[in-house]
Coordinates of C-alpha atoms and ligand atoms in Angstrom, one line a residue:
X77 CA 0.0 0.0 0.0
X78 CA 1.0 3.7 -0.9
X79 CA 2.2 4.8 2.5
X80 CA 3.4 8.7 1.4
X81 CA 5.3 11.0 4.0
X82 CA 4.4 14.1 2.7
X83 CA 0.6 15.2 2.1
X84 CA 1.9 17.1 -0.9
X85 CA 3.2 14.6 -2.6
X86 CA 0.3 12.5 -2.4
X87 CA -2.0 14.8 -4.0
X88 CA 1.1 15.8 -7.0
X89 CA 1.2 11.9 -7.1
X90 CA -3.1 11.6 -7.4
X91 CA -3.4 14.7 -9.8
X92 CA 0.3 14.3 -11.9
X93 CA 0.2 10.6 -12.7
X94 CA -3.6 10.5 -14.4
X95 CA -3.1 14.1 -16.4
X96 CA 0.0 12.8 -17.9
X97 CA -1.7 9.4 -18.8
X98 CA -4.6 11.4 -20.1
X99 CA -2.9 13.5 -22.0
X100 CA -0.4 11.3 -23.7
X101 CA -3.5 9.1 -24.8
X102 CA -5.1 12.5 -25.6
X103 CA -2.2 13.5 -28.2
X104 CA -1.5 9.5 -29.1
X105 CA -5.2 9.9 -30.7
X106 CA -4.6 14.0 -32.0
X107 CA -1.8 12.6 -33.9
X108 CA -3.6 9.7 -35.4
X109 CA -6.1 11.8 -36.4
X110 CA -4.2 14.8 -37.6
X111 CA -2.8 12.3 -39.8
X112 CA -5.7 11.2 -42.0
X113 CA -6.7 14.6 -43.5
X114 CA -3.4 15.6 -44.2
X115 CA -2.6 12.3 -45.9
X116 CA -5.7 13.2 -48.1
X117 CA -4.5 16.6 -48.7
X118 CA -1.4 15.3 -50.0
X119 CA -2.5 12.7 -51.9
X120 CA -5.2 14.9 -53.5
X121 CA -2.4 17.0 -54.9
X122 CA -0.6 13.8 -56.1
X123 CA -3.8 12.7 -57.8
X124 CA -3.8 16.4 -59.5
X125 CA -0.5 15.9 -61.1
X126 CA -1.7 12.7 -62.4
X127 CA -4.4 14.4 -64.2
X128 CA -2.2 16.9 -65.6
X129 CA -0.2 14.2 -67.0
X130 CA -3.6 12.7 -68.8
X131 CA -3.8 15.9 -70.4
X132 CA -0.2 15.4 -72.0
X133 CA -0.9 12.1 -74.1
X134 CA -1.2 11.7 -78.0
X135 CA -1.4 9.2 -79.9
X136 CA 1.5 7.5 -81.9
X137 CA 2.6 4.6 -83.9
X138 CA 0.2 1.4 -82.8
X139 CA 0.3 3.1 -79.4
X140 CA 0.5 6.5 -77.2
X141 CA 3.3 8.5 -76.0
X142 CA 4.0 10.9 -73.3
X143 CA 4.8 14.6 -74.7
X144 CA 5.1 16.4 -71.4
X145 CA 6.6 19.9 -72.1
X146 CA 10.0 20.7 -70.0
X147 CA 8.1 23.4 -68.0
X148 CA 5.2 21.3 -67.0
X149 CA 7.3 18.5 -66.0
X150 CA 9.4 20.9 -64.0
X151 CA 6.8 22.0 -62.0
X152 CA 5.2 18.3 -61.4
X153 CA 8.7 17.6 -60.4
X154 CA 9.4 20.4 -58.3
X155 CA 9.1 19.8 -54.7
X156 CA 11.1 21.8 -51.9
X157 CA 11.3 18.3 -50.0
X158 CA 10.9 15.4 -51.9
X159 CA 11.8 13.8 -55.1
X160 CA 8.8 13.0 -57.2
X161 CA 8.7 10.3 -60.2
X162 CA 6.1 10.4 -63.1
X163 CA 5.0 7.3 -64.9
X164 CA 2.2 6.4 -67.4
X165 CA 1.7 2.7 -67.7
X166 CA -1.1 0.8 -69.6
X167 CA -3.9 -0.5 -67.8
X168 CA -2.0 -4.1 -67.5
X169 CA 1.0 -2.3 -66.2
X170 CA 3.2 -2.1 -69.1
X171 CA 5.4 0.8 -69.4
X172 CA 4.5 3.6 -71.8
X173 CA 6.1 7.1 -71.0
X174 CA 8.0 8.9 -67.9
X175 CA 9.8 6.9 -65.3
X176 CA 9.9 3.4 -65.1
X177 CA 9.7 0.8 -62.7
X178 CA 7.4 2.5 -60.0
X179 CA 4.9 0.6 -58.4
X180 CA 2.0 -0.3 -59.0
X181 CA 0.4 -2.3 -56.5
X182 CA 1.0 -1.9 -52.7
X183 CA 2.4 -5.2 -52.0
X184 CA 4.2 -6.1 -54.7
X185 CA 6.0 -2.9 -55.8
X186 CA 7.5 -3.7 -59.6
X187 CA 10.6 -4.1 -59.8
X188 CA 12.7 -4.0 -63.3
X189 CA 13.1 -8.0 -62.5
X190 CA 9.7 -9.0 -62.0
X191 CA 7.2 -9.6 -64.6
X192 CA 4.5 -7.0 -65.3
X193 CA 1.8 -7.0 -62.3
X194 CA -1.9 -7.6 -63.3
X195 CA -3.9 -4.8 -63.9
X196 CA -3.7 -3.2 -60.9
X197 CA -6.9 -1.0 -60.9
X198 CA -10.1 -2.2 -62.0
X199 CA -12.8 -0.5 -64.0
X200 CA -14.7 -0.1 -60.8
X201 CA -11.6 2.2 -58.9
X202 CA -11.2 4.8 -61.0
X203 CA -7.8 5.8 -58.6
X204 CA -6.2 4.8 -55.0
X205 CA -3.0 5.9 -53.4
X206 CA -1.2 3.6 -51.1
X207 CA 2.3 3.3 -49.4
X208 CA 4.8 1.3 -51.0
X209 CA 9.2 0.7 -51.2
X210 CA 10.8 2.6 -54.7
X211 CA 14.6 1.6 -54.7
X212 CA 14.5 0.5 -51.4
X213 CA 12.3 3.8 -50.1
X214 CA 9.4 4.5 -48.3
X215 CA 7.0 6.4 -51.1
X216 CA 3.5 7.1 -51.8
X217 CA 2.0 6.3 -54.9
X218 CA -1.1 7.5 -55.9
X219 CA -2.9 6.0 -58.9
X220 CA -5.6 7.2 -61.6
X221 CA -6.8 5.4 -64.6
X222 CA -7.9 8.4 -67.1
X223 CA -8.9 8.6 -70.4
X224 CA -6.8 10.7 -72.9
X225 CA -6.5 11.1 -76.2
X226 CA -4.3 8.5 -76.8
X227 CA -6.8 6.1 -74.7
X228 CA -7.4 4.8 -71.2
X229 CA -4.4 4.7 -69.8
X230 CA -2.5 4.2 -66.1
X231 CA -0.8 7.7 -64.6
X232 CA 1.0 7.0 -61.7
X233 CA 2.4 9.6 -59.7
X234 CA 5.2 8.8 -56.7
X235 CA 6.9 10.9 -54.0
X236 CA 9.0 10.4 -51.5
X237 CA 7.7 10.9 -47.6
X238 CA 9.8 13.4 -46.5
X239 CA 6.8 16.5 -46.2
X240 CA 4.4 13.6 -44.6
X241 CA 7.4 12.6 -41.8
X242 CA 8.3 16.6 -41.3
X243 CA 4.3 17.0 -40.9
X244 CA 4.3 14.1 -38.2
X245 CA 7.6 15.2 -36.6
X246 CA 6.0 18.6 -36.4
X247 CA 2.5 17.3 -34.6
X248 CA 4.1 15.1 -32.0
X249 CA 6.2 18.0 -31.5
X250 CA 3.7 20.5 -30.8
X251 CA 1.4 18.2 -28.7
X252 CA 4.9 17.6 -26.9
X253 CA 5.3 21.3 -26.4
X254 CA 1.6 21.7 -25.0
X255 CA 1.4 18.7 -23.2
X256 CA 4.8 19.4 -21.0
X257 CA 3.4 22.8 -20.2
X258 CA 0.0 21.7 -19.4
X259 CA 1.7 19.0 -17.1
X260 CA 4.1 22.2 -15.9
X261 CA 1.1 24.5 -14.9
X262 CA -1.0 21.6 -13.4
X263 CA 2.1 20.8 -11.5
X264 CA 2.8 24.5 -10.2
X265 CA -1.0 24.8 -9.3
X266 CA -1.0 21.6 -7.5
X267 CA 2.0 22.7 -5.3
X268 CA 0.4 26.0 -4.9
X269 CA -3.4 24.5 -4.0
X270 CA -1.4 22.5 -1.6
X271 CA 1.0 25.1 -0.2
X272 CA -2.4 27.1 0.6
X273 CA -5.0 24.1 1.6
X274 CA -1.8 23.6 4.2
X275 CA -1.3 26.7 5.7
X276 CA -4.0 26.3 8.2
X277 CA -1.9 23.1 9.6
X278 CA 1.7 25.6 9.7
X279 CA -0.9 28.2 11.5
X280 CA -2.0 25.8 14.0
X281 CA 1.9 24.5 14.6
X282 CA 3.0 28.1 14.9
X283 CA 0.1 28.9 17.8
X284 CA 1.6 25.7 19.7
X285 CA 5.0 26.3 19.2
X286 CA 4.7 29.8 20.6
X287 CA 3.4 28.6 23.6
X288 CA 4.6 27.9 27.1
X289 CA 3.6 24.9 28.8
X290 CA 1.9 26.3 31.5
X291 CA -0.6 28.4 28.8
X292 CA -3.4 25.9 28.5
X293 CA -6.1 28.0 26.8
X294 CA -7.9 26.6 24.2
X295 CA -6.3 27.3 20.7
X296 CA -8.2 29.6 18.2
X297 CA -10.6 27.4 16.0
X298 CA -12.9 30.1 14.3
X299 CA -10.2 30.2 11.1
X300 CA -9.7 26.2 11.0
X301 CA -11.0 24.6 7.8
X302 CA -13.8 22.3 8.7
X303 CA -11.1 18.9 7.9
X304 CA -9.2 20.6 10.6
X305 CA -11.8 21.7 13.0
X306 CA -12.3 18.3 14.8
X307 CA -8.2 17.8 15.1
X308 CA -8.2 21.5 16.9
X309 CA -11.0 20.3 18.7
X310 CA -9.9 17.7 20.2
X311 CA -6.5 19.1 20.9
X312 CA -8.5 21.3 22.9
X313 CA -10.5 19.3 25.0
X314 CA -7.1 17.7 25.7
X315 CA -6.0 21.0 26.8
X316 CA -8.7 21.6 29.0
X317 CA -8.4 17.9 30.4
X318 CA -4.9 18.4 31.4
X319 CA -5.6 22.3 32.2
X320 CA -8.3 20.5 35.2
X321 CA -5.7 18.0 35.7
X322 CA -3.4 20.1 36.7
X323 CA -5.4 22.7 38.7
X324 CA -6.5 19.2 40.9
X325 CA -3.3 18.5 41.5
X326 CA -2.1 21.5 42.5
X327 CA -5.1 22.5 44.7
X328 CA -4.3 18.8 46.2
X329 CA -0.4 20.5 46.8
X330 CA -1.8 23.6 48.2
X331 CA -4.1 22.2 50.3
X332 CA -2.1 19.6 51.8
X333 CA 0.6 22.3 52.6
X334 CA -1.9 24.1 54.3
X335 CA -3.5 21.3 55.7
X336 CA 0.2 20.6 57.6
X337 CA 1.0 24.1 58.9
X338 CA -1.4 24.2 61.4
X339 CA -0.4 20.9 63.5
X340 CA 3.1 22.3 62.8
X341 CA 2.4 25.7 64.1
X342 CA 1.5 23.7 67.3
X343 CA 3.9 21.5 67.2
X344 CA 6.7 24.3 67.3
X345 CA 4.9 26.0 70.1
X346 CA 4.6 23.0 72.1
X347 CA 8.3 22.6 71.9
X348 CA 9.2 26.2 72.3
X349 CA 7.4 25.8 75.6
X350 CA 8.5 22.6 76.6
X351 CA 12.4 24.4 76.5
X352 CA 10.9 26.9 79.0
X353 CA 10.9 24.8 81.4
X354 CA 13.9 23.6 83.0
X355 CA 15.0 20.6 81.9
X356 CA 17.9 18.1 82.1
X357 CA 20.7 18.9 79.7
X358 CA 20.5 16.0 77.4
X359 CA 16.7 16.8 77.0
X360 CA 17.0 20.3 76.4
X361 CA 19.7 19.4 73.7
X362 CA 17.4 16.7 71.8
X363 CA 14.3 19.5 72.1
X364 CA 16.5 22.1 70.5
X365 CA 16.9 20.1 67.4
X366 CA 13.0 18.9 67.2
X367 CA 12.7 22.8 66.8
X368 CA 15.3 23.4 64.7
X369 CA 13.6 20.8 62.4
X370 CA 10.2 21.7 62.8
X371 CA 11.3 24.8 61.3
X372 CA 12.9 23.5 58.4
X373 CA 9.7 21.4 58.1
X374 CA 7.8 25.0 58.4
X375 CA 10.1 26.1 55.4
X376 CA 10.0 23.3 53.2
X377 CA 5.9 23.5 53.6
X378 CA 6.0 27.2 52.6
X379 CA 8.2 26.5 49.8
X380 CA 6.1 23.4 48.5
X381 CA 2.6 26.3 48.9
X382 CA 4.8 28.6 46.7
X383 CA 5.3 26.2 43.7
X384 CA 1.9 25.2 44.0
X385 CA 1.1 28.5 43.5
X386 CA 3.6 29.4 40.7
X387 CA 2.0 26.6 38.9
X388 CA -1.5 27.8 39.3
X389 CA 0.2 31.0 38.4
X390 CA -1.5 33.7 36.5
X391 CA -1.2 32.9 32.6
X392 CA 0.4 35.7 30.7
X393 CA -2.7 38.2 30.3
X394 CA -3.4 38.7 34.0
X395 CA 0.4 40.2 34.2
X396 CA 0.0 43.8 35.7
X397 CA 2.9 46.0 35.4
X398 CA 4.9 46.2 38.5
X399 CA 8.5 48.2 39.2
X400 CA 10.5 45.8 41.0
X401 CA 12.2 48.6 43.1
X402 CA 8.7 48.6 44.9
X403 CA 8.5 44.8 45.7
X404 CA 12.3 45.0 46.9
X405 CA 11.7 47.8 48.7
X406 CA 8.7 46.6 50.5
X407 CA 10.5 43.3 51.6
X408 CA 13.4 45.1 53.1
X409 CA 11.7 45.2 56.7
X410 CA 11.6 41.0 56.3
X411 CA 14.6 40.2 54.9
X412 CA 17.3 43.0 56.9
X413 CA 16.2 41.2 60.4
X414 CA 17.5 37.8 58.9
X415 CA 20.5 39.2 57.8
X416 CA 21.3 41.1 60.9
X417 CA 20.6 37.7 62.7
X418 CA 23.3 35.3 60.9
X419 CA 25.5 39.1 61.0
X420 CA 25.2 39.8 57.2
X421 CA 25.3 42.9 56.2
X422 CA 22.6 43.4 53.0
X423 CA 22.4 46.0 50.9
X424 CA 20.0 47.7 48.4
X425 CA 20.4 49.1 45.4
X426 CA 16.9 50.3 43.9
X427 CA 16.7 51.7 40.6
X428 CA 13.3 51.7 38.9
X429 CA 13.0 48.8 36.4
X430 CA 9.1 48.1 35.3
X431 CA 8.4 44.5 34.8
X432 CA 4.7 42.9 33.3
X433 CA 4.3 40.7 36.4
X434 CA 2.5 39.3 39.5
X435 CA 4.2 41.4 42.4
X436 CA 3.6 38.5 44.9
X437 CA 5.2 35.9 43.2
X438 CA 8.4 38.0 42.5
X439 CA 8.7 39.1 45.8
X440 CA 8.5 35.6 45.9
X441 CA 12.0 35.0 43.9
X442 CA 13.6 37.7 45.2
X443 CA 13.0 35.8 49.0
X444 CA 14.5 32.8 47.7
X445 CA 17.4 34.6 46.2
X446 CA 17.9 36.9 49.0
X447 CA 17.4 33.7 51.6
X448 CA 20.3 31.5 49.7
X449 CA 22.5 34.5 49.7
X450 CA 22.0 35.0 53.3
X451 CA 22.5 31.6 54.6
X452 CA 24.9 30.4 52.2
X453 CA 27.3 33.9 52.1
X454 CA 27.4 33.2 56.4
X455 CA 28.4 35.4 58.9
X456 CA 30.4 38.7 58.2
X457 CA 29.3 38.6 54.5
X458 CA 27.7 41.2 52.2
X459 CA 24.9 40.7 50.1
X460 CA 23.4 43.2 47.5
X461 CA 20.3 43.6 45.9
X462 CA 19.9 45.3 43.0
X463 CA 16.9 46.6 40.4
X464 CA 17.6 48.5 37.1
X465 CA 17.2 48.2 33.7
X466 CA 19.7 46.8 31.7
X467 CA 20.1 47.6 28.0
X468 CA 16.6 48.6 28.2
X469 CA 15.9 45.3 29.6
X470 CA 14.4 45.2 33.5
X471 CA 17.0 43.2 35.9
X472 CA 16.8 42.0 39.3
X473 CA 20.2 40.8 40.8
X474 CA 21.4 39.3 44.0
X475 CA 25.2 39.2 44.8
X476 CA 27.1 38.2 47.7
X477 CA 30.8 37.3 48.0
X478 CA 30.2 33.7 49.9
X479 CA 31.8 30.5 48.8
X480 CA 29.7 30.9 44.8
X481 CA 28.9 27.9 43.2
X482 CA 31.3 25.6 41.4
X483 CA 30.9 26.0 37.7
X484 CA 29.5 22.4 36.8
X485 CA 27.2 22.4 39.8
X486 CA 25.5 25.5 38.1
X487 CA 23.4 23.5 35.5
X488 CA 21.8 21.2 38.7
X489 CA 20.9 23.7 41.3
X490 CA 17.6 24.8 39.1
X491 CA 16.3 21.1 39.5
X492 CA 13.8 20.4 42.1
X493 CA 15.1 18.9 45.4
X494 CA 18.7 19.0 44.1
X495 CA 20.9 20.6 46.8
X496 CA 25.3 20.7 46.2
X497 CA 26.5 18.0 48.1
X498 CA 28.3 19.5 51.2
X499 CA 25.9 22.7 51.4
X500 CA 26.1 23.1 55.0
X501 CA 22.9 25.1 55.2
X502 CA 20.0 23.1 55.6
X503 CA 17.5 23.3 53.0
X504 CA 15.3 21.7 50.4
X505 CA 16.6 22.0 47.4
X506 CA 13.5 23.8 45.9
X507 CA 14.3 27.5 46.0
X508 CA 16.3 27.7 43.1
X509 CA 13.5 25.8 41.3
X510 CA 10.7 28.1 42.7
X511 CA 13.0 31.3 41.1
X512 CA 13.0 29.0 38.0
X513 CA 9.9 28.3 37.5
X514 CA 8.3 32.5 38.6
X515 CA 11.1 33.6 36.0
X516 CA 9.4 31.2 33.2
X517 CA 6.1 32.4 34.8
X518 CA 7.1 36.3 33.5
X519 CA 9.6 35.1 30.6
X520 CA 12.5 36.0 32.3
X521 CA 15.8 34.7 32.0
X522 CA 18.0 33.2 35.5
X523 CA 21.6 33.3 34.6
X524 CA 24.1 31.9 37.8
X525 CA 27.1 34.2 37.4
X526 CA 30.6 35.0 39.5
X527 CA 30.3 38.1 42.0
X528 CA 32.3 41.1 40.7
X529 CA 34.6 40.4 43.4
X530 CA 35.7 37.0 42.1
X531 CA 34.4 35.2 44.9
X532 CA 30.7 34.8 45.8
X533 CA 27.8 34.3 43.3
X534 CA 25.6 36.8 41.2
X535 CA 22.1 35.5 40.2
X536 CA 20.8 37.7 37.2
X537 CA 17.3 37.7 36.5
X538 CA 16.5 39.9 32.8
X539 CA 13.2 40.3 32.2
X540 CA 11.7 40.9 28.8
X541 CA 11.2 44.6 28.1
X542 CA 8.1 45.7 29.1
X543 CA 7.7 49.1 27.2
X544 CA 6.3 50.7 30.4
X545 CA 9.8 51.1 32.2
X546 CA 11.2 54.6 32.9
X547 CA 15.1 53.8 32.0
X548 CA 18.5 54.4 33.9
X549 CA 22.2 53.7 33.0
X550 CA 22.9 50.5 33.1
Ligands
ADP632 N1 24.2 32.2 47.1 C1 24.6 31.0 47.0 N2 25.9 30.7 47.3 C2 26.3 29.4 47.3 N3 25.6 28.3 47.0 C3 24.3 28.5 46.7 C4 23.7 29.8 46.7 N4 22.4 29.8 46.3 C5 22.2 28.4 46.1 N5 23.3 27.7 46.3 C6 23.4 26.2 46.1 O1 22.4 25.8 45.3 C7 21.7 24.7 46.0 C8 20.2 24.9 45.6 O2 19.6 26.0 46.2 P1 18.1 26.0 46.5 O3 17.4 25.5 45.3 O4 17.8 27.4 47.0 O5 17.9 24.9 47.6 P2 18.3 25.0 49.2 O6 18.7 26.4 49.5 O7 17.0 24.6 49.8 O8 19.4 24.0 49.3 C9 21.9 24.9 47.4 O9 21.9 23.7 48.1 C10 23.3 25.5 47.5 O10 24.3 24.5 47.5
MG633 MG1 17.5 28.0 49.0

């Protein structure tokens, strides 16, 4: 069975492969019958001459002669082509005047050799032409028996085929001619048909391709040719199948997250109590680290809530414009007391730089960044925080002059759960992957970069320009 790759070629193959057939049978039969009037035509003007030559008898001793005048038999014998012979012959085929030895008969031409061929027309066929060998030649011969004045007599006229070939040479060449540009322009107008019928299909790829996973809204099908409709259809329901997916099992994330702070809220209080009271040493040790995870437990929960939320995340039209200098500068209060506590001395750097955005979820990525900084920088380090824009571009950076990470760990720390081994912080492994995914959320770009001072890391985060953003030098 046919099994094509390419629709295209299926139809060129389907529309090509009949026309040609059709029209090589079609020219196949305009030749054939091209060929019978202008064999007559010919002929009739063979059968002409032989009449002039009737007209050129007299009688003479116990017989007839042939008295053609030199002009007349220069213009019977004339031909820009072919070579033309003249013979009169009684009616039993004897020779009486002009060239001898032409045929007579179509199947057995006369040869000087042979003995003279019955009569070869009857009284009832007055005149025939036929094809038949002169000298070894292809010829036509065309016969009349005619009454003169020397009697009835047999005028043969005999010429070679070179007008008829030409003439056939010259019809399969035109019908070539048409027929190749008829196939041409059926050719070019297939492609073209195609190249248009298909453009819906490249329409539909480039909607999907310029899409982000998260954007599940269903694709436009107002402009989809009916064939297509169903197929956008369905790739919609799919969408909206994996669009509720997704919600359910986010929600599920989200509300088990929640569902775990409160018992954890207690928990911690319970414990922070319990180290009120006074308690032997080895007790007191083993309840300082059931708080010290409970609130790693407390973190990891609030971090699991914030991909949850990414991921239900607005979709790009709900993006408001927000200047990131704001949502910096209103998380200073949260972040300074941290810093202060692990004796890290953070600094700010505000410049405007307006983003299309969801200010909750960058303030968001900016914790995350400002948090790893923090812990992982240590004591006695300095962190900065910067907003600007950047070759007209908005940019939000965090730099500190800690311990950096190593080059090839950089491609690993965006993964979920996936922490350097050795980072003596504790930790989930999912910040990094929460600044990942926000960044994707708003089309931003998280590059991992050395500090300026050599040591220590810079996290870049360019955002796409938003057109709303007053600019500053860079
Ligand atoms: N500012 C930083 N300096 C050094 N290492 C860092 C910094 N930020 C992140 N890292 C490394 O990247 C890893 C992933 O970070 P992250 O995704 O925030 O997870 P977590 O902080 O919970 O370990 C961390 O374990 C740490 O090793
Ligand atoms: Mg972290």
């Amino acid at each position: 069975m046919l099994k094509p790759r390419s629709l295209r070629g299926l139809i060129l193959l389907l529309v090509a492969v009949p026309t040609t057939l059709v029209l090589v049978a079609g020219s196949l039969y305009d030749y054939l019958a091209a060929q019978r009037p202008a064999t007559e035509a010919y002929d009739q003007a063979l059968f002409s001459a032989t009449l002039v030559l009737s007209q050129h008898m007299e009688p003479a001793d116990g017989g007839a002669r042939l008295r053609l005048p030199p002009a007349v038999e220069a213009a019977l014998r004339t031909d820009r082509v072919d070579r033309v012979f003249l013979g009169v012959y009684t009616l039993d085929g004897r020779f009486v005047g002009g060239d001898p030895g032409l045929p007579l008969s179509p199947l057995s031409p006369l040869s000087p050799l042979s003995p003279p061929a019955p009569a070869p027309l009857d009284a009832g066929e007055p005149r025939r032409a036929f094809d038949a060998q002169l000298g070894g030649e292809p010829v036509r011969v065309a016969q009349a028996r005619l009454p003169s004045q020397a009697g009835e007599h047999l005028f043969v006229v005999v010429e070679t085929l070179g007008k008829r070939s030409g003439m056939a040479r010259q019809l399969v060449a035109n019908a070539l001619v048409s027929n190749v540009a008829t196939i041409a322009v059926i050719t070019l107008t297939v492609l073209l048909a195609a190249a248009v019928g298909l453009r819906p299909l490249v329409r539909l790829r480039e909607q999907l391709m310029a899409r982000s996973y998260r954007d599940l809204r269903p694709l436009e099908v107002s402009d989809a040719p009916t064939e297509l409709a169903p197929i956008v259809h369905e790739i919609n329901s799919l969408l909206q199948r994996l669009d509720e997916a997704t919600g359910t099992q986010n929600r599920f994330i989200a509300n088990a997250a929640h569902q775990l702070r409160t018992p954890l809220a207690g928990l911690k209080t319970q414990i922070e109590l319990a180290r009120e009271q006074a308690l032997p040493p080895e007790a007191s040790r083993l309840l300082g680290q059931a708080h010290g995870a409970t609130e790693r437990l407390a973190r990891l929960i609030s971090q699991l809530l914030a991909l949850a939320r990414t991921e239900a995340g607005p979709s790009g039209d709900e993006l408001q414009p927000v200047d990131l200098a704001a949502v910096l500068g209103a998380g200073v209060q949260e972040w300074v007391p941290s810093a202060l506590a692990l004796d890290v001395d953070l600094g700010f750097e505000l410049a405007p730089a307006v983003v299309r955005g969801d200010p909750i979820l960058l303030r968001e990525l900016a914790a995350n960044l400002i948090d790893n900084a923090i812990r992982y920088a240590g004591p006695g380090s300095h962190v900065t925080v910067r907003s600007r824009q950047s070759g007209g571009m908005p940019r939000l950076e965090v730099e500190d002059n800690g311990p950096g990470i190593p080059e090839a760990e950089r491609p690993h720390v965006m993964e979920r759960f996936y922490r350097v081994p050795g980072s003596s912080a504790s930790g989930s492994g999912l910040g990094l992957a929460i600044v990942g995914e926000i960044a994707a959320l708003h089309q931003a770009r998280v590059e991992l970069r050395d500090a300026h001072a050599g040591r220590g890391l810079r996290v870049l985060v360019t955002f796409p320009a938003s057109g709303t953003g007053s600019s500053s030098p860079a």
